[in-house]
Amino acid sequence: MNLPRLRGTDHVSFPYWARCDSQQIRAEMSDDRRPDRIRVLSQIALRKYQGQGRAPYLLLAAVALIVIDGVALIGTVHPERFTIDPTQA
């Protein structure tokens, strides 16, 4: 699970900008921080896509565990409990 990083300590993310007042934003905008923003956004995208890349394998593992559980459940059923004894009829 990718949890959002809301600390805002990097000075280039929305959580940081949300904590600034208008004067601070103007002062920060005077510098060109596009490379920093690109780096932060790229790191966020990389984590997101890595998580999405793991998702199919986790889904297959979950399905395999469900199948194994179903097979184990079927193996515990005693067929003699479900047979009809003709002498009892």
GROMACS .gro file of N, CA, C and O in nm:
model
  356
    1MET      N    1   0.085  -0.116   0.000
    1MET     CA    2   0.000   0.000   0.000
    1MET      C    3   0.090   0.123   0.000
    1MET      O    4   0.182   0.134   0.079
    2ASN      N    5   0.061   0.211  -0.089
    2ASN     CA    6   0.137   0.336  -0.095
    2ASN      C    7   0.061   0.443  -0.020
    2ASN      O    8  -0.044   0.488  -0.063
    3LEU      N    9   0.115   0.485   0.092
    3LEU     CA   10   0.050   0.588   0.171
    3LEU      C   11   0.105   0.725   0.129
    3LEU      O   12   0.222   0.737   0.093
    4PRO      N   13   0.020   0.826   0.131
    4PRO     CA   14   0.066   0.959   0.092
    4PRO      C   15   0.168   1.014   0.193
    4PRO      O   16   0.159   0.988   0.312
    5ARG      N   17   0.262   1.089   0.143
    5ARG     CA   18   0.361   1.152   0.230
    5ARG      C   19   0.321   1.298   0.246
    5ARG      O   20   0.337   1.378   0.154
    6LEU      N   21   0.267   1.329   0.361
    6LEU     CA   22   0.208   1.461   0.382
    6LEU      C   23   0.293   1.550   0.472
    6LEU      O   24   0.244   1.648   0.527
    7ARG      N   25   0.419   1.518   0.489
    7ARG     CA   26   0.505   1.598   0.576
    7ARG      C   27   0.534   1.735   0.515
    7ARG      O   28   0.540   1.834   0.585
    8GLY      N   29   0.558   1.741   0.387
    8GLY     CA   30   0.587   1.867   0.321
    8GLY      C   31   0.725   1.922   0.352
    8GLY      O   32   0.747   2.042   0.345
    9THR      N   33   0.819   1.836   0.384
    9THR     CA   34   0.953   1.881   0.420
    9THR      C   35   1.043   1.901   0.299
    9THR      O   36   1.155   1.947   0.313
   10ASP      N   37   0.996   1.870   0.181
   10ASP     CA   38   1.080   1.876   0.061
   10ASP      C   39   1.076   2.011  -0.009
   10ASP      O   40   1.151   2.034  -0.102
   11HIS      N   41   0.989   2.102   0.032
   11HIS     CA   42   0.977   2.237  -0.024
   11HIS      C   43   0.935   2.239  -0.171
   11HIS      O   44   0.949   2.342  -0.237
   12VAL      N   45   0.886   2.129  -0.224
   12VAL     CA   46   0.840   2.128  -0.363
   12VAL      C   47   0.707   2.054  -0.380
   12VAL      O   48   0.662   2.034  -0.491
   13SER      N   49   0.643   2.015  -0.271
   13SER     CA   50   0.520   1.937  -0.283
   13SER      C   51   0.400   2.019  -0.237
   13SER      O   52   0.413   2.124  -0.173
   14PHE      N   53   0.281   1.970  -0.268
   14PHE     CA   54   0.159   2.039  -0.230
   14PHE      C   55   0.144   2.054  -0.078
   14PHE      O   56   0.099   2.160  -0.033
   15PRO      N   57   0.180   1.955   0.002
   15PRO     CA   58   0.170   1.977   0.147
   15PRO      C   59   0.255   2.095   0.196
   15PRO      O   60   0.215   2.169   0.285
   16TYR      N   61   0.370   2.115   0.135
   16TYR     CA   62   0.454   2.229   0.172
   16TYR      C   63   0.385   2.360   0.133
   16TYR      O   64   0.377   2.455   0.212
   17TRP      N   65   0.335   2.366   0.010
   17TRP     CA   66   0.271   2.489  -0.038
   17TRP      C   67   0.146   2.521   0.045
   17TRP      O   68   0.114   2.637   0.066
   18ALA      N   69   0.076   2.419   0.091
   18ALA     CA   70  -0.046   2.441   0.168
   18ALA      C   71  -0.016   2.508   0.302
   18ALA      O   72  -0.102   2.575   0.359
   19ARG      N   73   0.103   2.490   0.354
   19ARG     CA   74   0.140   2.547   0.484
   19ARG      C   75   0.203   2.686   0.472
   19ARG      O   76   0.230   2.750   0.573
   20CYS      N   77   0.226   2.732   0.350
   20CYS     CA   78   0.289   2.864   0.330
   20CYS      C   79   0.183   2.972   0.319
   20CYS      O   80   0.070   2.947   0.275
   21ASP      N   81   0.221   3.094   0.358
   21ASP     CA   82   0.132   3.207   0.333
   21ASP      C   83   0.169   3.268   0.197
   21ASP      O   84   0.262   3.222   0.130
   22SER      N   85   0.098   3.371   0.158
   22SER     CA   86   0.118   3.429   0.024
   22SER      C   87   0.259   3.483   0.005
   22SER      O   88   0.319   3.467  -0.103
   23GLN      N   89   0.313   3.547   0.106
   23GLN     CA   90   0.449   3.603   0.094
   23GLN      C   91   0.553   3.493   0.077
   23GLN      O   92   0.645   3.505  -0.002
   24GLN      N   93   0.538   3.386   0.152
   24GLN     CA   94   0.633   3.274   0.140
   24GLN      C   95   0.625   3.210   0.002
   24GLN      O   96   0.727   3.174  -0.057
   25ILE      N   97   0.503   3.198  -0.050
   25ILE     CA   98   0.486   3.139  -0.184
   25ILE      C   99   0.553   3.228  -0.288
   25ILE      O  100   0.623   3.179  -0.377
   26ARG      N  101   0.534   3.360  -0.278
   26ARG     CA  102   0.599   3.451  -0.373
   26ARG      C  103   0.752   3.439  -0.366
   26ARG      O  104   0.820   3.437  -0.468
   27ALA      N  105   0.803   3.430  -0.244
   27ALA     CA  106   0.949   3.417  -0.228
   27ALA      C  107   0.999   3.285  -0.286
   27ALA      O  108   1.104   3.281  -0.351
   28GLU      N  109   0.923   3.179  -0.266
   28GLU     CA  110   0.963   3.048  -0.319
   28GLU      C  111   0.952   3.044  -0.471
   28GLU      O  112   1.030   2.976  -0.537
   29MET      N  113   0.856   3.117  -0.528
   29MET     CA  114   0.836   3.116  -0.672
   29MET      C  115   0.945   3.193  -0.746
   29MET      O  116   0.960   3.178  -0.867
   30SER      N  117   1.019   3.277  -0.675
   30SER     CA  118   1.125   3.352  -0.742
   30SER      C  119   1.240   3.261  -0.784
   30SER      O  120   1.313   3.293  -0.877
   31ASP      N  121   1.257   3.150  -0.716
   31ASP     CA  122   1.360   3.052  -0.755
   31ASP      C  123   1.302   2.952  -0.855
   31ASP      O  124   1.183   2.920  -0.850
   32ASP      N  125   1.385   2.903  -0.943
   32ASP     CA  126   1.342   2.800  -1.037
   32ASP      C  127   1.365   2.663  -0.974
   32ASP      O  128   1.479   2.617  -0.963
   33ARG      N  129   1.258   2.601  -0.932
   33ARG     CA  130   1.268   2.470  -0.866
   33ARG      C  131   1.207   2.359  -0.950
   33ARG      O  132   1.170   2.254  -0.898
   34ARG      N  133   1.196   2.382  -1.077
   34ARG     CA  134   1.139   2.279  -1.163
   34ARG      C  135   1.215   2.148  -1.156
   34ARG      O  136   1.153   2.041  -1.149
   35PRO      N  137   1.348   2.148  -1.153
   35PRO     CA  138   1.418   2.020  -1.141
   35PRO      C  139   1.383   1.946  -1.011
   35PRO      O  140   1.365   1.823  -1.012
   36ASP      N  141   1.368   2.021  -0.901
   36ASP     CA  142   1.329   1.957  -0.774
   36ASP      C  143   1.189   1.898  -0.784
   36ASP      O  144   1.164   1.787  -0.736
   37ARG      N  145   1.099   1.972  -0.844
   37ARG     CA  146   0.962   1.922  -0.858
   37ARG      C  147   0.957   1.798  -0.946
   37ARG      O  148   0.885   1.703  -0.916
   38ILE      N  149   1.031   1.802  -1.054
   38ILE     CA  150   1.035   1.685  -1.143
   38ILE      C  151   1.088   1.564  -1.069
   38ILE      O  152   1.035   1.453  -1.081
   39ARG      N  153   1.191   1.583  -0.988
   39ARG     CA  154   1.248   1.473  -0.911
   39ARG      C  155   1.146   1.416  -0.812
   39ARG      O  156   1.125   1.295  -0.807
   40VAL      N  157   1.077   1.504  -0.739
   40VAL     CA  158   0.979   1.458  -0.640
   40VAL      C  159   0.863   1.386  -0.709
   40VAL      O  160   0.822   1.278  -0.667
   41LEU      N  161   0.811   1.445  -0.814
   41LEU     CA  162   0.699   1.383  -0.885
   41LEU      C  163   0.741   1.250  -0.948
   41LEU      O  164   0.663   1.154  -0.951
   42SER      N  165   0.863   1.243  -0.997
   42SER     CA  166   0.912   1.118  -1.055
   42SER      C  167   0.926   1.010  -0.947
   42SER      O  168   0.894   0.892  -0.972
   43GLN      N  169   0.970   1.046  -0.829
   43GLN     CA  170   0.979   0.949  -0.720
   43GLN      C  171   0.842   0.898  -0.680
   43GLN      O  172   0.824   0.779  -0.656
   44ILE      N  173   0.744   0.988  -0.675
   44ILE     CA  174   0.607   0.948  -0.643
   44ILE      C  175   0.554   0.852  -0.749
   44ILE      O  176   0.496   0.748  -0.719
   45ALA      N  177   0.575   0.887  -0.876
   45ALA     CA  178   0.527   0.801  -0.985
   45ALA      C  179   0.598   0.666  -0.983
   45ALA      O  180   0.534   0.562  -1.006
   46LEU      N  181   0.726   0.664  -0.954
   46LEU     CA  182   0.801   0.538  -0.950
   46LEU      C  183   0.746   0.446  -0.842
   46LEU      O  184   0.723   0.328  -0.865
   47ARG      N  185   0.722   0.501  -0.722
   47ARG     CA  186   0.664   0.419  -0.614
   47ARG      C  187   0.527   0.366  -0.654
   47ARG      O  188   0.493   0.251  -0.626
   48LYS      N  189   0.448   0.450  -0.718
   48LYS     CA  190   0.314   0.409  -0.759
   48LYS      C  191   0.322   0.294  -0.860
   48LYS      O  192   0.252   0.193  -0.845
   49TYR      N  193   0.405   0.308  -0.960
   49TYR     CA  194   0.414   0.205  -1.063
   49TYR      C  195   0.480   0.077  -1.012
   49TYR      O  196   0.447  -0.032  -1.059
   50GLN      N  197   0.570   0.089  -0.916
   50GLN     CA  198   0.627  -0.032  -0.855
   50GLN      C  199   0.519  -0.108  -0.780
   50GLN      O  200   0.513  -0.230  -0.786
   51GLY      N  201   0.433  -0.036  -0.709
   51GLY     CA  202   0.322  -0.100  -0.639
   51GLY      C  203   0.225  -0.166  -0.736
   51GLY      O  204   0.177  -0.276  -0.713
   52GLN      N  205   0.197  -0.097  -0.846
   52GLN     CA  206   0.108  -0.155  -0.946
   52GLN      C  207   0.172  -0.275  -1.014
   52GLN      O  208   0.102  -0.367  -1.056
   53GLY      N  209   0.303  -0.276  -1.023
   53GLY     CA  210   0.372  -0.391  -1.082
   53GLY      C  211   0.365  -0.514  -0.993
   53GLY      O  212   0.365  -0.627  -1.041
   54ARG      N  213   0.360  -0.494  -0.862
   54ARG     CA  214   0.350  -0.606  -0.767
   54ARG      C  215   0.207  -0.657  -0.753
   54ARG      O  216   0.186  -0.770  -0.711
   55ALA      N  217   0.110  -0.576  -0.784
   55ALA     CA  218  -0.031  -0.611  -0.763
   55ALA      C  219  -0.073  -0.741  -0.831
   55ALA      O  220  -0.140  -0.824  -0.768
   56PRO      N  221  -0.040  -0.766  -0.958
   56PRO     CA  222  -0.084  -0.892  -1.020
   56PRO      C  223  -0.026  -1.016  -0.950
   56PRO      O  224  -0.095  -1.117  -0.937
   57TYR      N  225   0.098  -1.006  -0.903
   57TYR     CA  226   0.158  -1.121  -0.835
   57TYR      C  227   0.090  -1.146  -0.701
   57TYR      O  228   0.067  -1.260  -0.661
   58LEU      N  229   0.054  -1.039  -0.630
   58LEU     CA  230  -0.017  -1.055  -0.505
   58LEU      C  231  -0.157  -1.112  -0.528
   58LEU      O  232  -0.204  -1.195  -0.450
   59LEU      N  233  -0.220  -1.070  -0.636
   59LEU     CA  234  -0.352  -1.124  -0.670
   59LEU      C  235  -0.344  -1.273  -0.702
   59LEU      O  236  -0.426  -1.352  -0.655
   60LEU      N  237  -0.243  -1.312  -0.779
   60LEU     CA  238  -0.225  -1.454  -0.810
   60LEU      C  239  -0.195  -1.536  -0.685
   60LEU      O  240  -0.245  -1.648  -0.669
   61ALA      N  241  -0.117  -1.481  -0.594
   61ALA     CA  242  -0.087  -1.551  -0.469
   61ALA      C  243  -0.215  -1.568  -0.387
   61ALA      O  244  -0.237  -1.675  -0.328
   62ALA      N  245  -0.300  -1.466  -0.383
   62ALA     CA  246  -0.425  -1.475  -0.309
   62ALA      C  247  -0.517  -1.581  -0.370
   62ALA      O  248  -0.578  -1.661  -0.298
   63VAL      N  249  -0.526  -1.585  -0.501
   63VAL     CA  250  -0.609  -1.686  -0.568
   63VAL      C  251  -0.554  -1.826  -0.541
   63VAL      O  252  -0.629  -1.920  -0.514
   64ALA      N  253  -0.422  -1.841  -0.545
   64ALA     CA  254  -0.361  -1.971  -0.517
   64ALA      C  255  -0.392  -2.016  -0.375
   64ALA      O  256  -0.423  -2.134  -0.351
   65LEU      N  257  -0.386  -1.925  -0.280
   65LEU     CA  258  -0.418  -1.961  -0.141
   65LEU      C  259  -0.565  -2.000  -0.126
   65LEU      O  260  -0.597  -2.092  -0.050
   66ILE      N  261  -0.653  -1.933  -0.197
   66ILE     CA  262  -0.795  -1.969  -0.192
   66ILE      C  263  -0.816  -2.108  -0.251
   66ILE      O  264  -0.891  -2.189  -0.197
   67VAL      N  265  -0.749  -2.138  -0.362
   67VAL     CA  266  -0.761  -2.271  -0.423
   67VAL      C  267  -0.707  -2.378  -0.329
   67VAL      O  268  -0.769  -2.483  -0.310
   68ILE      N  269  -0.592  -2.353  -0.269
   68ILE     CA  270  -0.533  -2.449  -0.174
   68ILE      C  271  -0.628  -2.471  -0.056
   68ILE      O  272  -0.647  -2.584  -0.012
   69ASP      N  273  -0.687  -2.364  -0.006
   69ASP     CA  274  -0.782  -2.376   0.104
   69ASP      C  275  -0.904  -2.457   0.062
   69ASP      O  276  -0.954  -2.541   0.138
   70GLY      N  277  -0.952  -2.436  -0.060
   70GLY     CA  278  -1.066  -2.514  -0.109
   70GLY      C  279  -1.033  -2.661  -0.123
   70GLY      O  280  -1.113  -2.748  -0.086
   71VAL      N  281  -0.916  -2.692  -0.173
   71VAL     CA  282  -0.873  -2.832  -0.186
   71VAL      C  283  -0.859  -2.895  -0.048
   71VAL      O  284  -0.899  -3.010  -0.027
   72ALA      N  285  -0.803  -2.822   0.045
   72ALA     CA  286  -0.790  -2.874   0.181
   72ALA      C  287  -0.926  -2.897   0.245
   72ALA      O  288  -0.947  -2.996   0.316
   73LEU      N  289  -1.021  -2.810   0.218
   73LEU     CA  290  -1.156  -2.826   0.271
   73LEU      C  291  -1.224  -2.949   0.212
   73LEU      O  292  -1.289  -3.025   0.284
   74ILE      N  293  -1.208  -2.969   0.083
   74ILE     CA  294  -1.266  -3.087   0.019
   74ILE      C  295  -1.201  -3.214   0.073
   74ILE      O  296  -1.268  -3.316   0.092
   75GLY      N  297  -1.072  -3.208   0.102
   75GLY     CA  298  -1.002  -3.325   0.155
   75GLY      C  299  -1.047  -3.363   0.294
   75GLY      O  300  -1.031  -3.478   0.337
   76THR      N  301  -1.108  -3.271   0.369
   76THR     CA  302  -1.154  -3.303   0.504
   76THR      C  303  -1.296  -3.359   0.508
   76THR      O  304  -1.340  -3.405   0.611
   77VAL      N  305  -1.367  -3.355   0.396
   77VAL     CA  306  -1.503  -3.407   0.391
   77VAL      C  307  -1.497  -3.560   0.384
   77VAL      O  308  -1.423  -3.617   0.305
   78HIS      N  309  -1.575  -3.626   0.469
   78HIS     CA  310  -1.580  -3.772   0.471
   78HIS      C  311  -1.696  -3.819   0.383
   78HIS      O  312  -1.812  -3.796   0.417
   79PRO      N  313  -1.668  -3.889   0.273
   79PRO     CA  314  -1.775  -3.929   0.182
   79PRO      C  315  -1.871  -4.029   0.245
   79PRO      O  316  -1.987  -4.037   0.206
   80GLU      N  317  -1.825  -4.102   0.345
   80GLU     CA  318  -1.915  -4.200   0.406
   80GLU      C  319  -2.030  -4.132   0.480
   80GLU      O  320  -2.133  -4.194   0.504
   81ARG      N  321  -2.018  -4.010   0.513
   81ARG     CA  322  -2.127  -3.939   0.579
   81ARG      C  323  -2.242  -3.908   0.483
   81ARG      O  324  -2.353  -3.883   0.524
   82PHE      N  325  -2.213  -3.910   0.353
   82PHE     CA  326  -2.313  -3.874   0.255
   82PHE      C  327  -2.366  -3.991   0.177
   82PHE      O  328  -2.443  -3.974   0.083
   83THR      N  329  -2.329  -4.113   0.211
   83THR     CA  330  -2.382  -4.230   0.142
   83THR      C  331  -2.509  -4.273   0.211
   83THR      O  332  -2.529  -4.257   0.332
   84ILE      N  333  -2.598  -4.330   0.132
   84ILE     CA  334  -2.727  -4.377   0.184
   84ILE      C  335  -2.716  -4.527   0.211
   84ILE      O  336  -2.679  -4.606   0.124
   85ASP      N  337  -2.745  -4.563   0.333
   85ASP     CA  338  -2.742  -4.705   0.373
   85ASP      C  339  -2.877  -4.766   0.336
   85ASP      O  340  -2.980  -4.727   0.390
   86PRO      N  341  -2.879  -4.866   0.243
   86PRO     CA  342  -3.008  -4.922   0.201
   86PRO      C  343  -3.079  -4.995   0.314
   86PRO      O  344  -3.201  -5.010   0.314
   87THR      N  345  -3.009  -5.041   0.415
   87THR     CA  346  -3.072  -5.113   0.526
   87THR      C  347  -3.144  -5.016   0.618
   87THR      O  348  -3.232  -5.058   0.693
   88GLN      N  349  -3.109  -4.891   0.615
   88GLN     CA  350  -3.172  -4.792   0.702
   88GLN      C  351  -3.298  -4.733   0.638
   88GLN      O  352  -3.376  -4.670   0.706
   89ALA      N  353  -3.319  -4.755   0.509
   89ALA     CA  354  -3.431  -4.694   0.439
   89ALA      C  355  -3.556  -4.763   0.465
   89ALA      O  356  -3.631  -4.800   0.525
   0.00000   0.00000   0.00000
